[in-house]
Coordinates of C-alpha atoms in Angstrom, one line a residue:
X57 CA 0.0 0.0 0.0
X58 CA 1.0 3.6 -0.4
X59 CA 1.4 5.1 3.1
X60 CA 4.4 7.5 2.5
X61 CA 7.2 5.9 4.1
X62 CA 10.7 6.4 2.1
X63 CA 12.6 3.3 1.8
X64 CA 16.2 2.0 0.2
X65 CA 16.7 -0.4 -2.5
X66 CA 19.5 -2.5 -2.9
X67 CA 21.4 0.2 -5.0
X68 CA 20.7 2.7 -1.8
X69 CA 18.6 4.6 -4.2
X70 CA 15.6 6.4 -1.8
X71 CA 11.6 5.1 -3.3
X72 CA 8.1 5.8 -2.1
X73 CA 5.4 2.6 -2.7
X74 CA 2.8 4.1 -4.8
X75 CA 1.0 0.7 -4.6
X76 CA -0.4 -2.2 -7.6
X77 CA 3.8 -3.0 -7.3
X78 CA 4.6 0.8 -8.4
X79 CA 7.4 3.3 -7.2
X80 CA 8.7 6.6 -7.2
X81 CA 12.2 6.3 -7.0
X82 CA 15.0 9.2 -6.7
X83 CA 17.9 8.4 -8.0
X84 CA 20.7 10.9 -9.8
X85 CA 21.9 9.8 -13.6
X86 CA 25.9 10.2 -13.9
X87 CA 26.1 9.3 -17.5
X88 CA 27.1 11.2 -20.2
X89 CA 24.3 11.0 -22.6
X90 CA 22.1 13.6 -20.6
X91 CA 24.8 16.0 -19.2
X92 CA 26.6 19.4 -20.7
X93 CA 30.1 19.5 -22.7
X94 CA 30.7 22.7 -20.1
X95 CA 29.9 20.3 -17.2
X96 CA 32.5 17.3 -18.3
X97 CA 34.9 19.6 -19.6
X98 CA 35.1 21.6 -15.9
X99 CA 34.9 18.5 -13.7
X100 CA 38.3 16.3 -13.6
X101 CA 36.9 14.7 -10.5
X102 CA 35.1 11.4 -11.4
X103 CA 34.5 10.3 -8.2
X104 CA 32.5 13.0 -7.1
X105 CA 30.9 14.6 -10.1
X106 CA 27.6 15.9 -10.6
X107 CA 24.5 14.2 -11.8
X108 CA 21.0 14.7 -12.7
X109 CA 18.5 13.9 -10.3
X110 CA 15.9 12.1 -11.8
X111 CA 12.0 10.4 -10.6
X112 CA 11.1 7.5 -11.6
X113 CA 7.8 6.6 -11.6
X114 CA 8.2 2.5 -12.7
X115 CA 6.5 -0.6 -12.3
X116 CA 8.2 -3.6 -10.6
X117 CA 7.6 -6.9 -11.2
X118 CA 8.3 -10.2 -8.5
X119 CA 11.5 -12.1 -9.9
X120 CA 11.8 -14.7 -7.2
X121 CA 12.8 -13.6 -4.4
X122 CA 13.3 -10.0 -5.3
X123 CA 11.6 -7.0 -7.2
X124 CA 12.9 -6.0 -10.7
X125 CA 11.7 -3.0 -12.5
X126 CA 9.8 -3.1 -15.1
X127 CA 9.7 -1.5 -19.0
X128 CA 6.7 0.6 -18.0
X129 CA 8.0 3.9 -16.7
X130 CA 8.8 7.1 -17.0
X131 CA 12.0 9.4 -15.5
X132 CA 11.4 13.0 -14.7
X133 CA 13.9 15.8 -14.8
X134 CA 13.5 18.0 -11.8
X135 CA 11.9 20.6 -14.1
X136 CA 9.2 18.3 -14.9
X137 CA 8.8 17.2 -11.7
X138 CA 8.0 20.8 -11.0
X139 CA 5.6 21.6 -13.3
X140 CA 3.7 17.9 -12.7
X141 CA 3.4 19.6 -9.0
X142 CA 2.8 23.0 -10.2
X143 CA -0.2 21.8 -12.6
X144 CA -1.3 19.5 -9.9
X145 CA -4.5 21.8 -8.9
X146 CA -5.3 21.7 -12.9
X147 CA -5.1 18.0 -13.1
X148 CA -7.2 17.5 -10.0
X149 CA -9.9 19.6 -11.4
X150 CA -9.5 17.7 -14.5
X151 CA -10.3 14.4 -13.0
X152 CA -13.4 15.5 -10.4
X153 CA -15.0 16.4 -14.0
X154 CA -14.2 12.8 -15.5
X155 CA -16.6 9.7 -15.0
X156 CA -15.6 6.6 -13.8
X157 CA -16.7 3.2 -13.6
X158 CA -17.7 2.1 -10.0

């Protein structure tokens, strides 16, 4: 169940259960792929450089005796993260409006 509590993975990574076997995980991306020429250029410490902190939202699936993430997923910039809280009044709003199936 979703109740709030933050836990740890096995990577150390910190996660919120947002229940049906889904996570929010924060974890911070050190690759390359996603980070500036001016920030590799000006860091010669590997050990401690800089990374993008990232959210994501993924299902998990039971592997045995642990749980694996899943394909379904997405990761969040902290900028999106943002505006996802930002337009989280508009969304609300959005779904009183909608009808469901009970």
């Amino acid at each position: 169940t979703a109740d709030g509590e933050v836990k740890t993975n096995e990577e150390g990574d910190k996660y919120v259960d947002l229940g049906r076997k889904r996570r929010a995980t924060v974890r911070v991306f050190k690759g390359t792929s996603l980070r500036s020429n001016t920030v590799r250029q000006n860091r010669d410490d590997t050990d401690h450089r800089p990374g993008i902190p990232l959210i994501d939202i993924r299902e998990y699936f039971d592997s045995g005796k642990d749980q694996k993430p899943g394909k379904k997923g997405i990761s969040l910039k902290l900028e999106e993260w943002q505006a996802l809280k930002q337009n989280a009044d508009a969304i609300d709003a959005i779904l009183s409006n909608v009808k469901t199936k009970d």
